[in-house]
Amino acid sequence: MLNQSSVTEFRLLGVTDIQELNLFLFTVFLTVYFVNVAGNGAVLTVVIFESGLHSPMYFFLGNLACLDTSLSTVTVPKMLGNLLSTNKSISFSACISQIHFSHFLGSTEAMLLAVMAFDRLMAICKPLHYPVIMNPQLCAKIAVTIWTIGFFHALMHSVMTSRLTFCASNQIHHFFCDVKPLLELACGNTELNQWLLNTVTGTIGMCTFVLILLSYFYIIIYLFLKTHSCSMLHKALSTCASHFMVVIILYTPVLFIYARPASWSSVDQDRLVAIMYTVVSPGLNPLIYTLRNKEIKTAFTKMIRGKR
């Protein structure tokens, strides 16, 4: 048996128990991570340096690109190293740091997507007042607020998890440190930790998701009543399609992980779903926005031609 003083590190058991798949998975995840970093880096660069994209929509898109790159960087490099190494250990402090930054960046992204939906609501339903309502000062304040809330939300989990006593095992059935797998290793009472995870994190996830759905519902009703034309409705909603695709890709696995009862939990399901929101979703987001957004594609082309 291990006691709290002897737990100086954990062992991450990784993505799969089938060793023969490690090299294949390493190649796949390295490729996706490269696409993530390169794609989001390019989006962030274009948003910063292209003056035509200095608007609230692209300001928040730049924040999303930064969050996606950072979220993957918290988990993927360690996972890639473990796929090729027999030493899968992670120190106690590094594990708690990984919990903090994954929840910090993840919860901030959830709130950011709700803000982006509200931005589209204002742009479509209040076009004349939009520049006044979504002014640069307000956008900056909103960004600082959601990043701050995300930080303190994550700090709550990292502090509460670091105070637990681990005496059963130091083997984590996951490819990165998260609250739920560590609660399974803890001895003593973890009801408060579980309550905070379900209530606070669950509330952030559900509330932001509901706000996004309400924003799009209002947009659809407003456009339908105003235009009475399905073609005009389709044209207006096409500007929101990229954002809505990103919302579905992110929220489907996140709500599956954090909104379901603990009794439904499965190690293999949790690992698979975690791959979706830490690896796949951040890698797909820049592709979704660049393929569906003419302004982004035009800015990319302009930037590339300018370097020649």
Short mmCIF file of C-alpha atoms in Angstrom, two decimals:
data_model
loop_
_atom_site.label_atom_id
_atom_site.label_comp_id
_atom_site.label_asym_id
_atom_site.label_seq_id
_atom_site.Cartn_x
_atom_site.Cartn_y
_atom_site.Cartn_z
CA MET A 1 0.00 0.00 0.00
CA LEU A 2 1.08 3.54 -0.79
CA ASN A 3 0.57 6.44 1.55
CA GLN A 4 0.44 10.13 0.79
CA SER A 5 4.10 10.77 1.61
CA SER A 6 5.30 8.01 -0.73
CA VAL A 7 3.38 9.21 -3.80
CA THR A 8 5.89 11.42 -5.54
CA GLU A 9 4.89 10.36 -9.05
CA PHE A 10 2.16 8.65 -11.02
CA ARG A 11 2.33 6.24 -13.92
CA LEU A 12 0.22 7.08 -16.98
CA LEU A 13 -0.94 3.85 -18.60
CA GLY A 14 -1.57 5.66 -21.89
CA VAL A 15 -4.03 5.51 -24.77
CA THR A 16 -4.12 1.73 -25.18
CA ASP A 17 -2.93 -1.44 -23.52
CA ILE A 18 -1.98 -2.94 -26.92
CA GLN A 19 1.74 -2.23 -27.26
CA GLU A 20 1.81 -3.10 -30.97
CA LEU A 21 -0.33 -0.05 -31.74
CA ASN A 22 2.00 2.46 -30.08
CA LEU A 23 4.11 3.33 -33.14
CA PHE A 24 1.03 3.69 -35.35
CA LEU A 25 -0.72 5.88 -32.77
CA PHE A 26 2.42 7.96 -32.31
CA THR A 27 2.50 8.71 -36.05
CA VAL A 28 -1.21 9.58 -36.16
CA PHE A 29 -1.20 11.82 -33.08
CA LEU A 30 2.05 13.54 -34.10
CA THR A 31 0.49 14.38 -37.47
CA VAL A 32 -2.68 15.71 -35.88
CA TYR A 33 -0.66 17.74 -33.38
CA PHE A 34 1.44 19.24 -36.18
CA VAL A 35 -1.73 20.19 -38.08
CA ASN A 36 -3.10 21.70 -34.87
CA VAL A 37 -0.06 23.84 -34.10
CA ALA A 38 0.54 24.89 -37.71
CA GLY A 39 -3.14 25.56 -38.46
CA ASN A 40 -3.96 27.46 -35.28
CA GLY A 41 -0.64 29.32 -35.49
CA ALA A 42 -1.48 30.42 -39.02
CA VAL A 43 -4.99 31.52 -37.99
CA LEU A 44 -3.60 33.50 -35.06
CA THR A 45 -0.94 35.12 -37.25
CA VAL A 46 -3.46 36.15 -39.91
CA VAL A 47 -5.90 37.54 -37.32
CA ILE A 48 -3.14 39.62 -35.71
CA PHE A 49 -1.45 41.00 -38.81
CA GLU A 50 -4.34 41.30 -41.30
CA SER A 51 -6.07 44.62 -40.59
CA GLY A 52 -9.21 43.50 -42.42
CA LEU A 53 -9.75 40.86 -39.74
CA HIS A 54 -9.60 43.24 -36.78
CA SER A 55 -13.22 42.68 -35.77
CA PRO A 56 -14.86 41.05 -32.72
CA MET A 57 -15.51 37.77 -34.57
CA TYR A 58 -11.86 37.33 -35.50
CA PHE A 59 -10.60 38.64 -32.17
CA PHE A 60 -12.44 35.78 -30.47
CA LEU A 61 -11.31 33.37 -33.19
CA GLY A 62 -7.72 34.33 -32.37
CA ASN A 63 -8.40 33.53 -28.73
CA LEU A 64 -9.83 30.15 -29.78
CA ALA A 65 -6.73 29.35 -31.84
CA CYS A 66 -4.51 30.19 -28.86
CA LEU A 67 -6.60 28.02 -26.54
CA ASP A 68 -6.63 25.06 -28.94
CA THR A 69 -2.87 25.09 -29.39
CA SER A 70 -2.27 25.41 -25.66
CA LEU A 71 -4.78 22.71 -24.69
CA SER A 72 -3.16 20.14 -26.97
CA THR A 73 0.32 21.16 -25.84
CA VAL A 74 -0.63 20.42 -22.23
CA THR A 75 -1.44 16.77 -23.01
CA VAL A 76 -0.16 15.60 -26.41
CA PRO A 77 3.67 15.92 -26.06
CA LYS A 78 3.63 13.82 -22.87
CA MET A 79 1.35 11.30 -24.54
CA LEU A 80 3.67 11.07 -27.57
CA GLY A 81 6.68 10.53 -25.32
CA ASN A 82 4.91 7.77 -23.40
CA LEU A 83 3.96 5.96 -26.63
CA LEU A 84 7.65 5.46 -27.40
CA SER A 85 8.95 5.02 -23.86
CA THR A 86 8.70 2.37 -21.19
CA ASN A 87 9.03 5.09 -18.53
CA LYS A 88 5.50 6.48 -18.34
CA SER A 89 5.89 8.27 -15.03
CA ILE A 90 4.85 11.83 -14.27
CA SER A 91 5.74 13.68 -11.10
CA PHE A 92 3.06 14.64 -8.59
CA SER A 93 3.57 18.36 -9.23
CA ALA A 94 3.54 17.90 -13.02
CA CYS A 95 0.35 15.87 -12.72
CA ILE A 96 -1.40 18.59 -10.71
CA SER A 97 -0.14 21.20 -13.21
CA GLN A 98 -1.59 19.17 -16.06
CA ILE A 99 -4.95 19.05 -14.27
CA HIS A 100 -4.85 22.80 -13.72
CA PHE A 101 -4.01 23.81 -17.27
CA SER A 102 -6.31 21.30 -18.97
CA HIS A 103 -9.29 22.53 -16.92
CA PHE A 104 -8.19 26.16 -17.23
CA LEU A 105 -7.96 26.04 -21.02
CA GLY A 106 -10.94 23.72 -21.48
CA SER A 107 -13.39 25.73 -19.39
CA THR A 108 -12.16 28.99 -20.94
CA GLU A 109 -12.80 27.56 -24.41
CA ALA A 110 -16.32 26.50 -23.42
CA MET A 111 -17.11 30.03 -22.25
CA LEU A 112 -15.44 31.53 -25.33
CA LEU A 113 -17.67 29.51 -27.66
CA ALA A 114 -20.72 30.91 -25.84
CA VAL A 115 -19.34 34.43 -26.29
CA MET A 116 -18.75 33.75 -30.00
CA ALA A 117 -22.38 32.63 -30.35
CA PHE A 118 -23.53 35.86 -28.66
CA ASP A 119 -21.29 37.83 -31.03
CA ARG A 120 -23.01 36.22 -34.04
CA LEU A 121 -26.39 36.95 -32.44
CA MET A 122 -25.57 40.65 -32.17
CA ALA A 123 -24.07 40.81 -35.67
CA ILE A 124 -27.11 39.24 -37.32
CA CYS A 125 -29.98 40.55 -35.18
CA LYS A 126 -28.58 44.00 -34.30
CA PRO A 127 -26.41 44.90 -37.32
CA LEU A 128 -26.73 48.68 -36.89
CA HIS A 129 -25.89 48.61 -33.18
CA TYR A 130 -23.31 45.84 -33.47
CA PRO A 131 -20.18 48.08 -33.76
CA VAL A 132 -21.29 50.03 -30.69
CA ILE A 133 -22.29 47.01 -28.60
CA MET A 134 -19.30 44.81 -29.47
CA ASN A 135 -16.69 47.55 -29.26
CA PRO A 136 -12.98 46.69 -28.80
CA GLN A 137 -13.00 47.66 -25.11
CA LEU A 138 -15.93 45.35 -24.33
CA CYS A 139 -14.39 42.49 -26.31
CA ALA A 140 -11.13 42.84 -24.37
CA LYS A 141 -13.00 42.90 -21.05
CA ILE A 142 -15.00 39.79 -22.01
CA ALA A 143 -11.81 37.94 -22.99
CA VAL A 144 -10.05 38.87 -19.73
CA THR A 145 -13.14 37.86 -17.72
CA ILE A 146 -13.55 34.37 -19.21
CA TRP A 147 -9.79 33.66 -19.01
CA THR A 148 -9.86 34.73 -15.34
CA ILE A 149 -12.92 32.62 -14.52
CA GLY A 150 -11.31 29.65 -16.26
CA PHE A 151 -8.11 30.11 -14.26
CA PHE A 152 -9.83 30.16 -10.87
CA HIS A 153 -12.13 27.28 -11.84
CA ALA A 154 -9.04 25.20 -12.63
CA LEU A 155 -7.26 26.40 -9.49
CA MET A 156 -10.15 25.04 -7.43
CA HIS A 157 -9.72 21.57 -8.93
CA SER A 158 -5.92 21.52 -8.76
CA VAL A 159 -5.85 22.62 -5.11
CA MET A 160 -8.59 20.20 -4.05
CA THR A 161 -6.96 17.30 -5.92
CA SER A 162 -3.51 18.04 -4.48
CA ARG A 163 -4.94 17.73 -0.95
CA LEU A 164 -6.13 14.15 -1.52
CA THR A 165 -4.46 11.12 0.03
CA PHE A 166 -3.39 8.43 -2.46
CA CYS A 167 -2.93 5.00 -0.97
CA ALA A 168 -4.34 2.46 -3.40
CA SER A 169 -2.15 2.78 -6.50
CA ASN A 170 -0.19 5.30 -8.53
CA GLN A 171 -1.25 3.93 -11.93
CA ILE A 172 -3.57 6.25 -13.85
CA HIS A 173 -5.71 4.57 -16.52
CA HIS A 174 -5.44 7.56 -18.83
CA PHE A 175 -2.96 9.32 -21.12
CA PHE A 176 -2.94 12.53 -19.04
CA CYS A 177 -3.75 13.58 -15.49
CA ASP A 178 -7.38 14.48 -14.96
CA VAL A 179 -9.54 14.81 -11.88
CA LYS A 180 -11.78 11.78 -12.43
CA PRO A 181 -8.96 9.19 -12.82
CA LEU A 182 -7.18 10.56 -9.75
CA LEU A 183 -10.34 10.40 -7.64
CA GLU A 184 -10.43 6.68 -8.38
CA LEU A 185 -6.94 6.33 -6.85
CA ALA A 186 -7.64 8.41 -3.76
CA CYS A 187 -8.47 6.95 -0.39
CA GLY A 188 -10.64 8.73 2.10
CA ASN A 189 -13.65 10.90 1.34
CA THR A 190 -13.76 12.33 -2.20
CA GLU A 191 -17.41 13.37 -2.17
CA LEU A 192 -16.57 17.09 -2.13
CA ASN A 193 -14.20 16.71 -5.08
CA GLN A 194 -16.81 14.75 -7.02
CA TRP A 195 -19.48 17.31 -6.14
CA LEU A 196 -17.30 20.18 -7.34
CA LEU A 197 -16.56 18.33 -10.56
CA ASN A 198 -20.19 17.53 -11.28
CA THR A 199 -21.69 20.78 -10.05
CA VAL A 200 -19.19 23.52 -10.93
CA THR A 201 -17.62 22.03 -14.04
CA GLY A 202 -20.94 20.52 -15.12
CA THR A 203 -22.67 23.88 -14.67
CA ILE A 204 -20.06 25.69 -16.78
CA GLY A 205 -20.42 23.09 -19.51
CA MET A 206 -24.21 22.90 -19.51
CA CYS A 207 -24.84 26.64 -19.10
CA THR A 208 -22.53 27.63 -21.93
CA PHE A 209 -24.00 24.92 -24.16
CA VAL A 210 -27.56 26.09 -23.42
CA LEU A 211 -26.58 29.71 -24.09
CA ILE A 212 -25.15 28.69 -27.46
CA LEU A 213 -28.32 26.79 -28.38
CA LEU A 214 -30.51 29.72 -27.29
CA SER A 215 -28.40 32.15 -29.34
CA TYR A 216 -28.81 30.05 -32.48
CA PHE A 217 -32.50 29.44 -31.79
CA TYR A 218 -33.05 33.20 -31.50
CA ILE A 219 -31.06 33.82 -34.71
CA ILE A 220 -33.14 31.27 -36.64
CA ILE A 221 -36.46 32.62 -35.36
CA TYR A 222 -35.40 36.23 -35.99
CA LEU A 223 -34.26 35.55 -39.56
CA PHE A 224 -37.28 33.40 -40.42
CA LEU A 225 -39.75 36.02 -39.18
CA LYS A 226 -37.87 38.84 -40.86
CA THR A 227 -36.99 37.34 -44.24
CA HIS A 228 -39.71 34.69 -44.76
CA SER A 229 -37.22 33.17 -47.16
CA CYS A 230 -35.42 29.87 -46.71
CA SER A 231 -32.65 30.94 -49.10
CA MET A 232 -31.94 34.11 -47.11
CA LEU A 233 -32.06 32.11 -43.90
CA HIS A 234 -29.57 29.61 -45.31
CA LYS A 235 -27.26 32.41 -46.48
CA ALA A 236 -27.27 34.13 -43.09
CA LEU A 237 -26.78 30.90 -41.12
CA SER A 238 -23.86 29.88 -43.33
CA THR A 239 -21.81 32.53 -41.53
CA CYS A 240 -22.42 30.62 -38.27
CA ALA A 241 -21.84 27.13 -39.67
CA SER A 242 -18.13 26.95 -38.80
CA HIS A 243 -18.73 27.99 -35.20
CA PHE A 244 -21.61 25.55 -34.78
CA MET A 245 -19.49 22.67 -36.13
CA VAL A 246 -16.76 23.52 -33.61
CA VAL A 247 -19.35 23.59 -30.80
CA ILE A 248 -20.68 20.13 -31.71
CA ILE A 249 -17.20 18.61 -32.00
CA LEU A 250 -16.11 20.00 -28.62
CA TYR A 251 -19.27 19.67 -26.53
CA THR A 252 -20.28 16.15 -27.55
CA PRO A 253 -17.27 14.47 -25.85
CA VAL A 254 -17.04 16.98 -22.99
CA LEU A 255 -20.68 16.54 -21.96
CA PHE A 256 -20.28 12.78 -22.32
CA ILE A 257 -17.37 12.83 -19.86
CA TYR A 258 -18.56 15.32 -17.25
CA ALA A 259 -22.39 15.28 -17.41
CA ARG A 260 -23.01 11.55 -17.08
CA PRO A 261 -23.29 9.67 -13.75
CA ALA A 262 -20.08 8.22 -12.35
CA SER A 263 -21.63 4.73 -12.42
CA TRP A 264 -21.66 4.88 -16.23
CA SER A 265 -17.93 5.52 -16.38
CA SER A 266 -15.68 3.32 -18.50
CA VAL A 267 -11.88 3.62 -18.72
CA ASP A 268 -11.73 2.88 -22.46
CA GLN A 269 -14.63 5.23 -23.24
CA ASP A 270 -13.11 8.02 -21.16
CA ARG A 271 -9.77 7.73 -22.95
CA LEU A 272 -11.40 7.67 -26.38
CA VAL A 273 -13.62 10.65 -25.64
CA ALA A 274 -10.69 12.58 -24.10
CA ILE A 275 -8.75 12.10 -27.35
CA MET A 276 -11.63 13.81 -29.17
CA TYR A 277 -11.53 17.04 -27.15
CA THR A 278 -7.78 17.26 -26.47
CA VAL A 279 -6.38 16.03 -29.81
CA VAL A 280 -8.95 15.81 -32.60
CA SER A 281 -11.10 18.88 -31.93
CA PRO A 282 -8.18 21.39 -31.64
CA GLY A 283 -6.71 19.95 -34.85
CA LEU A 284 -9.98 20.18 -36.78
CA ASN A 285 -10.93 23.71 -35.71
CA PRO A 286 -8.45 25.61 -37.93
CA LEU A 287 -9.38 23.39 -40.90
CA ILE A 288 -13.08 24.07 -40.35
CA TYR A 289 -12.60 27.82 -40.19
CA THR A 290 -10.19 28.04 -43.14
CA LEU A 291 -12.28 25.80 -45.42
CA ARG A 292 -15.59 27.56 -44.73
CA ASN A 293 -14.49 31.17 -44.24
CA LYS A 294 -13.73 33.17 -47.38
CA GLU A 295 -12.17 36.07 -45.47
CA ILE A 296 -9.71 33.75 -43.71
CA LYS A 297 -8.81 32.04 -47.01
CA THR A 298 -8.34 35.41 -48.73
CA ALA A 299 -6.12 36.63 -45.88
CA PHE A 300 -4.05 33.43 -46.04
CA THR A 301 -3.56 33.86 -49.77
CA LYS A 302 -2.63 37.51 -49.34
CA MET A 303 -0.13 36.67 -46.59
CA ILE A 304 1.50 33.88 -48.63
CA ARG A 305 1.78 36.02 -51.78
CA GLY A 306 3.19 38.86 -49.71
CA LYS A 307 6.10 36.65 -48.60
CA ARG A 308 7.07 35.71 -52.15
#
